[in-house]
Coordinates of C-alpha atoms (C1' of nucleotides) in Angstrom, one line a residue:
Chain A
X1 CA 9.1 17.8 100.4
X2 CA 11.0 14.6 100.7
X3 CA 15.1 14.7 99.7
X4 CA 14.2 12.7 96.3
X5 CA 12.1 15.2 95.7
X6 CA 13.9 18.1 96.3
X7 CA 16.9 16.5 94.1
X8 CA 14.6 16.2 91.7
X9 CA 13.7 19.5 91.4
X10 CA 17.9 20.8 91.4
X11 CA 18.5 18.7 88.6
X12 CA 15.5 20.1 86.9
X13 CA 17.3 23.5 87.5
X14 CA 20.4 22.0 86.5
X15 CA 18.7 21.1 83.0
X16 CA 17.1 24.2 82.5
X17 CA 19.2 27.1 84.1
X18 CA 22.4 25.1 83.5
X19 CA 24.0 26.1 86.7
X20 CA 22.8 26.5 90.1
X21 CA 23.4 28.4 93.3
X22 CA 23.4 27.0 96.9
X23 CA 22.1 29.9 98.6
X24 CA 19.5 30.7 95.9
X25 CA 18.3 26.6 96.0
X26 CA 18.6 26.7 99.8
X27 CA 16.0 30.0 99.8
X28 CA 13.9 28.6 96.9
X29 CA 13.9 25.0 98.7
X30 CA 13.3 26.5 102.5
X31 CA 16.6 24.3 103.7
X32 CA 19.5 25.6 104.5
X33 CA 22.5 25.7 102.8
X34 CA 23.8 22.5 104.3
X35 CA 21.5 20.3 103.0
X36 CA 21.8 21.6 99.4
X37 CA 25.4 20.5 99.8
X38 CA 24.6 17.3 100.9
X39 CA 22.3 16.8 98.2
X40 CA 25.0 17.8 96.1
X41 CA 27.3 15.6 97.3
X42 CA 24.6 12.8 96.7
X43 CA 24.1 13.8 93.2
X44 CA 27.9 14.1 92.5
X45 CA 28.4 10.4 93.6
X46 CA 26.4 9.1 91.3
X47 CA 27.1 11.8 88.2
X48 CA 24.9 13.8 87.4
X49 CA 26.6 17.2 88.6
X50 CA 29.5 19.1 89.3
X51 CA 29.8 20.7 92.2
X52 CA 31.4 24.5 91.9
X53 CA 32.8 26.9 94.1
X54 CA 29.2 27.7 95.4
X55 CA 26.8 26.2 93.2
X56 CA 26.8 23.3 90.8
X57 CA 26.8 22.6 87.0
X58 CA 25.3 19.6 85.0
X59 CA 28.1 16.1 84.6
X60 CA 28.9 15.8 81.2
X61 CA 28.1 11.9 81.7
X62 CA 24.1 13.3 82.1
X63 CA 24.4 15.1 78.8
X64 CA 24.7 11.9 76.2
X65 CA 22.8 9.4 77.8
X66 CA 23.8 6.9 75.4
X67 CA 22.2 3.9 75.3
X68 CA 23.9 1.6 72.3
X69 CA 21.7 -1.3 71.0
X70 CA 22.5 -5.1 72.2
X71 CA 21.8 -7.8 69.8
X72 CA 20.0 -10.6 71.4
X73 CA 17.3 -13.1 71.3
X74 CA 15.4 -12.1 74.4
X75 CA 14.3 -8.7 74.8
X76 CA 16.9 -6.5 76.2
X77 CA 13.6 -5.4 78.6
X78 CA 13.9 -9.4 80.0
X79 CA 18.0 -8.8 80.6
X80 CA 16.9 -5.3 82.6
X81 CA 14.6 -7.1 84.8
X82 CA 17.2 -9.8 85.5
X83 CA 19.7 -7.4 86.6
X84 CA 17.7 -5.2 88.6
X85 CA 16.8 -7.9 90.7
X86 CA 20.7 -9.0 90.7
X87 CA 21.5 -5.6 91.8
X88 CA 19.7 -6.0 95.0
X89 CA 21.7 -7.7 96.5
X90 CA 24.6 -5.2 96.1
X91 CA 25.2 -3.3 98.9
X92 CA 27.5 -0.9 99.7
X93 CA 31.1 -1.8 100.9
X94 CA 30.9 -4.8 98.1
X95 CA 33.8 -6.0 96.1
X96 CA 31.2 -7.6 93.3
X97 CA 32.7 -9.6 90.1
X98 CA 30.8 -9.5 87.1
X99 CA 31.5 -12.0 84.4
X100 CA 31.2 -10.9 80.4
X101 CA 28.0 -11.4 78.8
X102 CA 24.8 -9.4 77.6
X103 CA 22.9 -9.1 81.1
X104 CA 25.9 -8.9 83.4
X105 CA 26.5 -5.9 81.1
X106 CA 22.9 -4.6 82.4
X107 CA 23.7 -5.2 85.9
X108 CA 27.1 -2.8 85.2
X109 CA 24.8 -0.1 84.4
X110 CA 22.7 -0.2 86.8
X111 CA 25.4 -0.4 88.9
X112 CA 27.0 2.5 87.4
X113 CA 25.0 5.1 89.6
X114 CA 25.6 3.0 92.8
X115 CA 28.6 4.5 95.3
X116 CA 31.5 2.7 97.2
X117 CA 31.1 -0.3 95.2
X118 CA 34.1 -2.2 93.7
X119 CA 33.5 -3.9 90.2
X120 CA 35.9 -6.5 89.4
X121 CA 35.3 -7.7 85.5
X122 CA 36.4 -9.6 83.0
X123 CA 35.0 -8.3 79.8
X124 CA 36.1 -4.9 78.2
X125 CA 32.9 -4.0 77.3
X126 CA 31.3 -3.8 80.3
X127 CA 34.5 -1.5 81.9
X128 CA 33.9 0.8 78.4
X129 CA 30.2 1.0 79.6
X130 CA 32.0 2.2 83.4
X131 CA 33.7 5.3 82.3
X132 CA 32.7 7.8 84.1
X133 CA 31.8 6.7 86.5
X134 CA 32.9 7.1 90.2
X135 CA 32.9 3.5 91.0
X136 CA 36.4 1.2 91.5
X137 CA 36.6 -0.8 88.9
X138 CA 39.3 -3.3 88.3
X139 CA 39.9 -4.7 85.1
X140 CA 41.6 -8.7 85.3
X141 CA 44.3 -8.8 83.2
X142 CA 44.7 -11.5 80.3
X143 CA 44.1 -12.7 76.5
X144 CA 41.4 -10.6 75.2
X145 CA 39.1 -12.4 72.5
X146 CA 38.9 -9.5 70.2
X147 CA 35.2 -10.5 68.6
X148 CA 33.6 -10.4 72.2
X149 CA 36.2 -8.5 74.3
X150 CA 36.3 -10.9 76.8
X151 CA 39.4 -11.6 78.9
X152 CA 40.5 -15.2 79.5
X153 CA 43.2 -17.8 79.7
X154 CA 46.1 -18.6 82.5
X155 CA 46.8 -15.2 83.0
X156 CA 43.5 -14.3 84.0
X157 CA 43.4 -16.9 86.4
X158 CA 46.2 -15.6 88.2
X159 CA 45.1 -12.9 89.1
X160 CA 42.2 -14.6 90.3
X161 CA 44.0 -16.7 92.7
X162 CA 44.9 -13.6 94.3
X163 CA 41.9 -11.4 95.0
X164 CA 38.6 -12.9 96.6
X165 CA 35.5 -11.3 96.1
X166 CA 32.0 -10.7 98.2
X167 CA 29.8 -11.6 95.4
X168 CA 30.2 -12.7 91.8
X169 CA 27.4 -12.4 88.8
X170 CA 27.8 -15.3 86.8
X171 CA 26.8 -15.6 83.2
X172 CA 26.4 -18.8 81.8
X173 CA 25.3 -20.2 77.5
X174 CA 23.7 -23.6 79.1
X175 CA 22.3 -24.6 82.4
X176 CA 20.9 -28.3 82.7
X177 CA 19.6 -30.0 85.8
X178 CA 21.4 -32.8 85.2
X179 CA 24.9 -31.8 83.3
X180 CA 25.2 -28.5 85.4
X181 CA 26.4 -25.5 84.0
X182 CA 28.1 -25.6 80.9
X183 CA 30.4 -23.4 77.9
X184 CA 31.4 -23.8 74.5
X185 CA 35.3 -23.7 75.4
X186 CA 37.3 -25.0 78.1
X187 CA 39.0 -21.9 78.8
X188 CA 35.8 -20.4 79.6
X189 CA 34.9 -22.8 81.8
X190 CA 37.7 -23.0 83.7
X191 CA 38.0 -19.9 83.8
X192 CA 33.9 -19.5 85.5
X193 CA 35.4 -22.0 87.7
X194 CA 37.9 -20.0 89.3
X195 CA 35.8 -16.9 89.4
X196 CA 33.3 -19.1 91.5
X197 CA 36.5 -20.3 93.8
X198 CA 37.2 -16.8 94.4
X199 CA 33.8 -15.5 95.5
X200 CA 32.0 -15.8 99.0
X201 CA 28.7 -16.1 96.6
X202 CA 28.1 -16.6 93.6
X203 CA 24.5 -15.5 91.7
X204 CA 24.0 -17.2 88.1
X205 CA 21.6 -14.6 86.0
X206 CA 20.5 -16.2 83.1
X207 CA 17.7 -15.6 80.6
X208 CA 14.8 -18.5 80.3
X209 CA 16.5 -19.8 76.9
X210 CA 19.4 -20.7 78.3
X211 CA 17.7 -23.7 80.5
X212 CA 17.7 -27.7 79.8
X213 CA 20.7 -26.6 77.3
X214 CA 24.4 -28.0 77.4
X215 CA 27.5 -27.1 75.9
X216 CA 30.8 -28.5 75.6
X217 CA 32.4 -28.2 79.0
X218 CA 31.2 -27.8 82.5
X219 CA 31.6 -25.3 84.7
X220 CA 29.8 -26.6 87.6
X221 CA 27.1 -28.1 89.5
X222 CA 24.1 -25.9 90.4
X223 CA 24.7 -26.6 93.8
X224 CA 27.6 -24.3 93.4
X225 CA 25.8 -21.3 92.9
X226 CA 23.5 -19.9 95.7
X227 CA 20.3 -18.0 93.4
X228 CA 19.4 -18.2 90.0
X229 CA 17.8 -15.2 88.5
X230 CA 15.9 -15.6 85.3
X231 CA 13.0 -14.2 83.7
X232 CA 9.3 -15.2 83.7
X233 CA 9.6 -16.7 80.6
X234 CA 10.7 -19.8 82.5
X235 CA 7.9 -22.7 81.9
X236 CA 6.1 -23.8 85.3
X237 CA 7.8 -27.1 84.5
X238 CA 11.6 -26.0 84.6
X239 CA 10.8 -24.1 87.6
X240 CA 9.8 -26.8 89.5
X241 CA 12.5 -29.1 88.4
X242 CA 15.2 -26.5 89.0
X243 CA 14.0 -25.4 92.3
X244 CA 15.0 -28.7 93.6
X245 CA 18.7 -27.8 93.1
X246 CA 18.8 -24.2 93.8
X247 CA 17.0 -20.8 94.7
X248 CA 15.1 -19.4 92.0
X249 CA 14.1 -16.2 91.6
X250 CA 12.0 -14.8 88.6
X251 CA 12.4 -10.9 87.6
X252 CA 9.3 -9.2 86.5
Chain B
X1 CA 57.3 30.1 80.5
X2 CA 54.1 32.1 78.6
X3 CA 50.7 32.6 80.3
X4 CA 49.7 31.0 77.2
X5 CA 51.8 28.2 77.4
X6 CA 51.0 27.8 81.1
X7 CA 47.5 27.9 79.9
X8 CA 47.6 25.2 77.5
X9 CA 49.2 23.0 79.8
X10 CA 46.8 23.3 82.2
X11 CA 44.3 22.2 79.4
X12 CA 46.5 19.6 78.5
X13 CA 46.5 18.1 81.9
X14 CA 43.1 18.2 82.0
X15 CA 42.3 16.5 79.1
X16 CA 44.3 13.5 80.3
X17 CA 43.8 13.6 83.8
X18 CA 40.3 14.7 84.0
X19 CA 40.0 16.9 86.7
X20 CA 43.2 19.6 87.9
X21 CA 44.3 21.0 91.2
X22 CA 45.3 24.0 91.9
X23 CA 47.8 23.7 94.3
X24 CA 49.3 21.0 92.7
X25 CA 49.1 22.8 89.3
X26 CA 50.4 25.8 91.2
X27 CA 53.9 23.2 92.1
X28 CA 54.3 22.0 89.0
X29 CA 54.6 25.0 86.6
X30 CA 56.3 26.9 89.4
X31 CA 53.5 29.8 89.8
X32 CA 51.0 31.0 92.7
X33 CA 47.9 29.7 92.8
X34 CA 46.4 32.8 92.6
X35 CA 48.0 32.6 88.8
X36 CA 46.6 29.8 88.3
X37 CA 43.2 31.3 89.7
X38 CA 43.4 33.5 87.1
X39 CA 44.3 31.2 84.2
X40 CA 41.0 29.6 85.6
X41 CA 39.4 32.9 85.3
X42 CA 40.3 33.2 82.0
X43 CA 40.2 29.7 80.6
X44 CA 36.5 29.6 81.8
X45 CA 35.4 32.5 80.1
X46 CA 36.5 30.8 77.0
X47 CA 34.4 27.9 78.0
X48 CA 37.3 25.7 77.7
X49 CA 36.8 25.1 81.6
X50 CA 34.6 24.4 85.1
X51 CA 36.0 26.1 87.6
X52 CA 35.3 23.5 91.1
X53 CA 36.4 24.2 94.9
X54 CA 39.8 23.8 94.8
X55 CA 40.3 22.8 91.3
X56 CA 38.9 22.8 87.7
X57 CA 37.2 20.2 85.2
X58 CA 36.7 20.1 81.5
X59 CA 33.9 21.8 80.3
X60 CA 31.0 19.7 78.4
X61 CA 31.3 21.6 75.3
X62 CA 35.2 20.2 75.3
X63 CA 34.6 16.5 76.2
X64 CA 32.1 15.9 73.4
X65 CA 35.0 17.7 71.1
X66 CA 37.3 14.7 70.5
X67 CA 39.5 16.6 68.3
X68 CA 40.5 19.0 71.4
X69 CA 43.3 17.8 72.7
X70 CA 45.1 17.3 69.6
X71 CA 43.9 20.2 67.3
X72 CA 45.7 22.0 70.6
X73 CA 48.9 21.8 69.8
X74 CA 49.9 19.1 67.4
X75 CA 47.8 17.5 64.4
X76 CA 47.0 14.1 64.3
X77 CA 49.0 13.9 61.3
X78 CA 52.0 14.5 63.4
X79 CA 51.4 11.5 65.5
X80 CA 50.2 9.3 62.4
X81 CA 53.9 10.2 61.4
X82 CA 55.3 9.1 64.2
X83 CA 53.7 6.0 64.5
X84 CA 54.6 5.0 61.3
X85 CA 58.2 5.1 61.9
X86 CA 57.5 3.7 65.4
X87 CA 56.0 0.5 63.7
X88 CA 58.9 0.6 61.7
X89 CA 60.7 -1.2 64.8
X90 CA 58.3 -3.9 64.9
X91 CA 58.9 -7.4 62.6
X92 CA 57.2 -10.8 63.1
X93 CA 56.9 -12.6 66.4
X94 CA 57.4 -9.6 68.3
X95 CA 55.9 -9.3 71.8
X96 CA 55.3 -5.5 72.1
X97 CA 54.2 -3.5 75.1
X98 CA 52.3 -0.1 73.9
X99 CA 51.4 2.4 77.0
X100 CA 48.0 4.3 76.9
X101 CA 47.9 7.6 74.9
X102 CA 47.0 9.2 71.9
X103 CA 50.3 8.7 69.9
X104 CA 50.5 5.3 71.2
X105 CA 47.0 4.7 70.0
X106 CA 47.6 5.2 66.7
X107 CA 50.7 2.7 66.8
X108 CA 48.2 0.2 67.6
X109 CA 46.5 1.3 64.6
X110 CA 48.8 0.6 62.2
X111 CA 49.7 -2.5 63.9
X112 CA 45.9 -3.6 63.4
X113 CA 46.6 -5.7 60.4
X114 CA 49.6 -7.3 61.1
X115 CA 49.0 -10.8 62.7
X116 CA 51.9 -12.3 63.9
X117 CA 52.2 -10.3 66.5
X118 CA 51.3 -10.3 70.5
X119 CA 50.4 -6.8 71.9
X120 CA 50.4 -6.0 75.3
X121 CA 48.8 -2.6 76.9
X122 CA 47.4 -1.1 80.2
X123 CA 44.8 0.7 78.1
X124 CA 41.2 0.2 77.1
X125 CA 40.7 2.4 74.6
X126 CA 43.8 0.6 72.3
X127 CA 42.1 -2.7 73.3
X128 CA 39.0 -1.8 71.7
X129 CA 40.6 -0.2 68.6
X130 CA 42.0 -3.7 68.4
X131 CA 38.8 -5.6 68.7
X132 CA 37.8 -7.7 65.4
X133 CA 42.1 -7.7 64.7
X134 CA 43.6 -11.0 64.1
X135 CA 46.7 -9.9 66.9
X136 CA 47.6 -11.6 69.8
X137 CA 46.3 -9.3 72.5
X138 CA 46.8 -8.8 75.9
X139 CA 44.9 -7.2 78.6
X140 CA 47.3 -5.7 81.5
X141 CA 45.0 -6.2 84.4
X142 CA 44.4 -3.3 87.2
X143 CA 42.7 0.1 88.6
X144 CA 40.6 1.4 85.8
X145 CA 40.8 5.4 85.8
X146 CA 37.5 5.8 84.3
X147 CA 38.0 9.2 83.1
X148 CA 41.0 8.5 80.3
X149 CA 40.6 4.0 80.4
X150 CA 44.3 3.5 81.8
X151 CA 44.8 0.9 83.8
X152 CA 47.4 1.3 86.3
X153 CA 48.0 0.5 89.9
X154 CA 50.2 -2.3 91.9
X155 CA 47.9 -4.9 90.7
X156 CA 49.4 -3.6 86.8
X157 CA 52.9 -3.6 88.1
X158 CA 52.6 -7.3 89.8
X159 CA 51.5 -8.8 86.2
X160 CA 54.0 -6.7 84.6
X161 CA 56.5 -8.4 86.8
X162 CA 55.7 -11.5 85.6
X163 CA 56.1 -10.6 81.8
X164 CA 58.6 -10.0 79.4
X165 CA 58.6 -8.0 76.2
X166 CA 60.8 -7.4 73.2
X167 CA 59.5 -3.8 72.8
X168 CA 57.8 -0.9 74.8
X169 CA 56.6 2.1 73.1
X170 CA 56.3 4.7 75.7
X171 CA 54.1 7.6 75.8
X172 CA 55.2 11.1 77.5
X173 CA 53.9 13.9 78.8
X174 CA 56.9 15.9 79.7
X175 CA 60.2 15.4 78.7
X176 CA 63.6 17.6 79.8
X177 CA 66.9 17.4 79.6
X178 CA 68.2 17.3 82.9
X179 CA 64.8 16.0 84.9
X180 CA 64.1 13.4 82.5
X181 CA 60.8 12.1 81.5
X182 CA 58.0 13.0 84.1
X183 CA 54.0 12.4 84.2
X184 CA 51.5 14.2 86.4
X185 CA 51.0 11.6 89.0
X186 CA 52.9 8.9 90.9
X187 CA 50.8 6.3 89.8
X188 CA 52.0 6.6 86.1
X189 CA 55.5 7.2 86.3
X190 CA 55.8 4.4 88.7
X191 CA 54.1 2.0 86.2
X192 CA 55.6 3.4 83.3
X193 CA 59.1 2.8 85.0
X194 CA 57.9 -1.4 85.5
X195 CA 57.6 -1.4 81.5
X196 CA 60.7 0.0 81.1
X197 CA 61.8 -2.9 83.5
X198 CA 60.1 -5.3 82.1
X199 CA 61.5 -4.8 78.0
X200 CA 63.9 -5.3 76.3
X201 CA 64.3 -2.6 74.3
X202 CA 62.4 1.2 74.8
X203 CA 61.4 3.5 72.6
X204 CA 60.2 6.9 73.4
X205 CA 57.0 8.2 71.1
X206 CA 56.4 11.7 71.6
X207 CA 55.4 14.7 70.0
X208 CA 57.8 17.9 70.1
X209 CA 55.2 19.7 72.2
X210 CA 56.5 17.5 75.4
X211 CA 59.8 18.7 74.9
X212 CA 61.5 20.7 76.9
X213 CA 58.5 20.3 79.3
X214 CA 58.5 19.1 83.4
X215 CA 55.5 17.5 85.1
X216 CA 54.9 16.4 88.8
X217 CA 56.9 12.6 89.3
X218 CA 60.1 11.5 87.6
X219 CA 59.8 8.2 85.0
X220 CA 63.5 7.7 84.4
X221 CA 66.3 9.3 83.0
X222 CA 66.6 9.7 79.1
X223 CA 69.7 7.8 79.1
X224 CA 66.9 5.0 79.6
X225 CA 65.1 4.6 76.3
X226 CA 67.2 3.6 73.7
X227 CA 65.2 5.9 71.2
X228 CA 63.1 8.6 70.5
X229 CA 60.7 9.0 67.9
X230 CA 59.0 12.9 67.4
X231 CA 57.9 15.3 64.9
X232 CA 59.7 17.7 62.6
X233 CA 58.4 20.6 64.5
X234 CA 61.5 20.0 67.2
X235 CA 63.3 23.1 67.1
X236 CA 67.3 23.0 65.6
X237 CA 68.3 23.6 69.2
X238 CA 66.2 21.4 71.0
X239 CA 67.5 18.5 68.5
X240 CA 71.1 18.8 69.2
X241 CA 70.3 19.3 73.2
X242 CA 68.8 16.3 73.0
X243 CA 70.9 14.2 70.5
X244 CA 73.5 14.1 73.1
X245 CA 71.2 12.1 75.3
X246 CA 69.7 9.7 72.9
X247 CA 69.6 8.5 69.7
X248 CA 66.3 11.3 68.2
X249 CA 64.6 10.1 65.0
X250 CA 62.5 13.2 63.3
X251 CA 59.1 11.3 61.5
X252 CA 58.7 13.2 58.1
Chain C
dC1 C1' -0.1 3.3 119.9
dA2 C1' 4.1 3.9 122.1
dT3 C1' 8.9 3.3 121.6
dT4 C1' 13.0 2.6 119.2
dA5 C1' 15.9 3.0 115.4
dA6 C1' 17.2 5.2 111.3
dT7 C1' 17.3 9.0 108.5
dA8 C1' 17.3 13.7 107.5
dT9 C1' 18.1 18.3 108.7
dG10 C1' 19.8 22.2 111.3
dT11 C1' 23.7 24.5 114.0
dT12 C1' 28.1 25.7 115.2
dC13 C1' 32.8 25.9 114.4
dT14 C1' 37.1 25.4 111.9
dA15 C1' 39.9 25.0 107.9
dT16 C1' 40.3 26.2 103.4
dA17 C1' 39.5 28.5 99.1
dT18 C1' 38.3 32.7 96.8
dA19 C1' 38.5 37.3 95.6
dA20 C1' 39.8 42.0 96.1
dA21 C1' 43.3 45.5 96.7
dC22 C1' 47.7 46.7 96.5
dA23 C1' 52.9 45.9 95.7
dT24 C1' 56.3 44.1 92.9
dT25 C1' 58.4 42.4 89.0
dA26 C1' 58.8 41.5 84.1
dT27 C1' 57.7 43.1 79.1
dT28 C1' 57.0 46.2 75.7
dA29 C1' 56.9 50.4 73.4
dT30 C1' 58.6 54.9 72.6
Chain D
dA1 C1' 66.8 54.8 79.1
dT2 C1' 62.3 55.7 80.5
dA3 C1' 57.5 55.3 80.8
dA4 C1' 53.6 52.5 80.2
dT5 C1' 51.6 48.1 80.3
dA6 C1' 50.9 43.5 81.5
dA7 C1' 51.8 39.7 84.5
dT8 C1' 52.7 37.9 88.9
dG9 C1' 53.2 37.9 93.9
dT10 C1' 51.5 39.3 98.6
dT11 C1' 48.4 40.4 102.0
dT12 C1' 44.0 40.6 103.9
dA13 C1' 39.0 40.1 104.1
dT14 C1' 35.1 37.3 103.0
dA15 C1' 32.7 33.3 101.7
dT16 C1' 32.4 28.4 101.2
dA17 C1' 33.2 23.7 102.4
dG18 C1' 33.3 20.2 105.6
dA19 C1' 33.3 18.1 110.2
dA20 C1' 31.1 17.4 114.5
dC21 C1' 27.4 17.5 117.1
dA22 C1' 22.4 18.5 118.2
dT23 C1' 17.7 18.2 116.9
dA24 C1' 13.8 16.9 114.3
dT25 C1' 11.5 13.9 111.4
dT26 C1' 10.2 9.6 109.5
dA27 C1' 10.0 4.5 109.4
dA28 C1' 10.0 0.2 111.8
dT29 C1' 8.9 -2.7 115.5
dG30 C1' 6.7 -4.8 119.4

DNA sequence: CATTAATATGTTCTATATAAACATTATTAT
DNA sequence: ATAATAATGTTTATATAGAACATATTAATG
């Protein structure tokens, strides 16, 4: 029986007993004892139980699997395939910025199971959808735009200038071969700007739509972002063209 | 102190830190840890808790009950009171600092539809009771402790430092006469102690429950907030201990 | 297919927590 | 005041957790 496996079958336990014993999973399971600890520790790290003194009990997080609706044009199944391939290129160890927006708020959750990872965001939202969790997240300071719950402006900044991250997701509302990236507000883009400055790489998930679109004020060039991740959506055409300028990688 | 007492501040500190220790616990309320073993003991036969190795953790039934922690000892009316007068204090233009908490919480409710004012806090959960509001709001950046959505940590403090504010409602969790105010872990009462710094002018919100009460790491002295705003459930005694020390305003 | 590397599991040992039994101290009742 | 009861502390034995190391299994590579 392979480890996933065997978890598996101690969370099914967990469900339906709604406790379990080390020494009774370690007889049931032909391990020993040692191993249902490990597996315990596994499962702990990414929430689904509490360990006891001897045994374990279900997380409270794995009772109300909550999954609140997004409003969107693109199917929220088209933002989970985008941030499952973002999430890839997580590894453990990573200080990882995620920007606000729909699908960085998909890559959060997926990233929400994931283990010595540090999230650094921007957008409220996405650190509501982190409670609970055992990850490190740091929340930048700064104005909060209280219809998106997105942190901006000069303070925000600041505190960029003094942290540097391994890897940032960002979200973007236009990208155009020609014009670059671009936002409605120049807060927001200057904003993207320094979050790019402050990143060893930066990954720019956007949906299909979003392409051979500009807004008011650029953020930056493509060159300045090392992959684009986007669904299949995107026309044979665009891909070609926007190949050219940077790595492109369709989720599906 | 009451085993009953002792046992409803252990629940207490669970419910705002999350997870206890009993060694720790044993420290602060000044008992063995067998005691507090037993508490355990009893406390989990009443399903209120989860016994862990070394510690304990709310039970799921409680976490899903909201209404736990302040059906516990005080009412929510009790705090609506007091944030009503605390609001009181507040007048046009203000820039006003409000630390994370329950009490605290529903300051910022009240403040809600006011609009020329600019509100600062270190917690997520007043954030998003202030989303959609018309106030200038501020995001204190730093660690996220995912279990209650404080923010805290020296990356909080450094951005305090570069801040100013008329007013600072403080939040409590153990007030005394000769040890001051206190909070369960370094963290806070460090923090907590940079917004005093960093006002102008302090006022205590807290509800008579906290009186009389010590936790783990000194805040400051009482002779350091310039008021204090609690319920009328503050015994005669406790008021004129206290009145010495500062000024004591009784929300009715 | 053999060999190496990586992962998983088992074993042993030590530190720590738990739990039981008993002793002591507070509370309460009579 | 005294006895009875409850609460807490103390000591000791047992069990668990966790670290460190050894072994086995699986996956990857040439």
């Amino acid at each position: 029986m392979s480890p996933k496996e065997r978890r598996s079958k101690i969370m099914e336990s967990l469900a339906t007993e709604g406790r379990v014993d080390i020494i009774q999973l370690s007889v049931v399971l032909n391990v020993t004892p040692m191993t249902i600890r490990r597996d315990f520790d596994v499962l702990e790290k990414q929430n689904k139980l509490i360990r006891t003194h001897g045994g374990a009990v279900p997380s409270q997080a794995l009772i109300h699997e909550k999954t609140f609706e997004l409003k969107s044009n693109i199917s929220v199944q088209e933002k989970k395939m985008i941030a499952k391939h973002a999430v890839s290129f997580v590894s453990d160890g990573m200080t990882v910025l995620i920007d606000s927006g729909t699908t960085t708020l998909e890559i959060a959750r997926l990233l929400k199971t994931h283990e010595q990872i540090t999230v650094i965001t921007n957008d409220i939202k996405i650190a509501a959808e982190l409670m609970g969790s055992k990850l490190e997240v740091i929340i930048l300071g700064g104005r909060l735009q209280t219809e998106t719950g997105t942190l901006y402006g000069s303070l925000t900044e600041n505190i960029l200038k003094s942290i540097h991250v391994d890897l940032f997701f960002l979200g973007a509302n236009a990208i155009h071969s020609s014009f670059g990236i671009t936002t409605p507000t120049i807060d927001k883009s200057s904003l993207k700007r320094e979050m790019i400055r402050t990143a060893t790489e930066t990954i720019l998930v956007a949906d299909s739509t979003k392409f051979n679109q500009k807004a008011f004020s650029k953020v930056c060039d493509l060159e300045d972002v090392s992959t684009i991740i986007t669904d299949q959506q995107l026309s044979e055409e665009l891909m070609e063209k926007y190949s050219e300028l940077a790595e492109i990688i369709i989720a599906e």
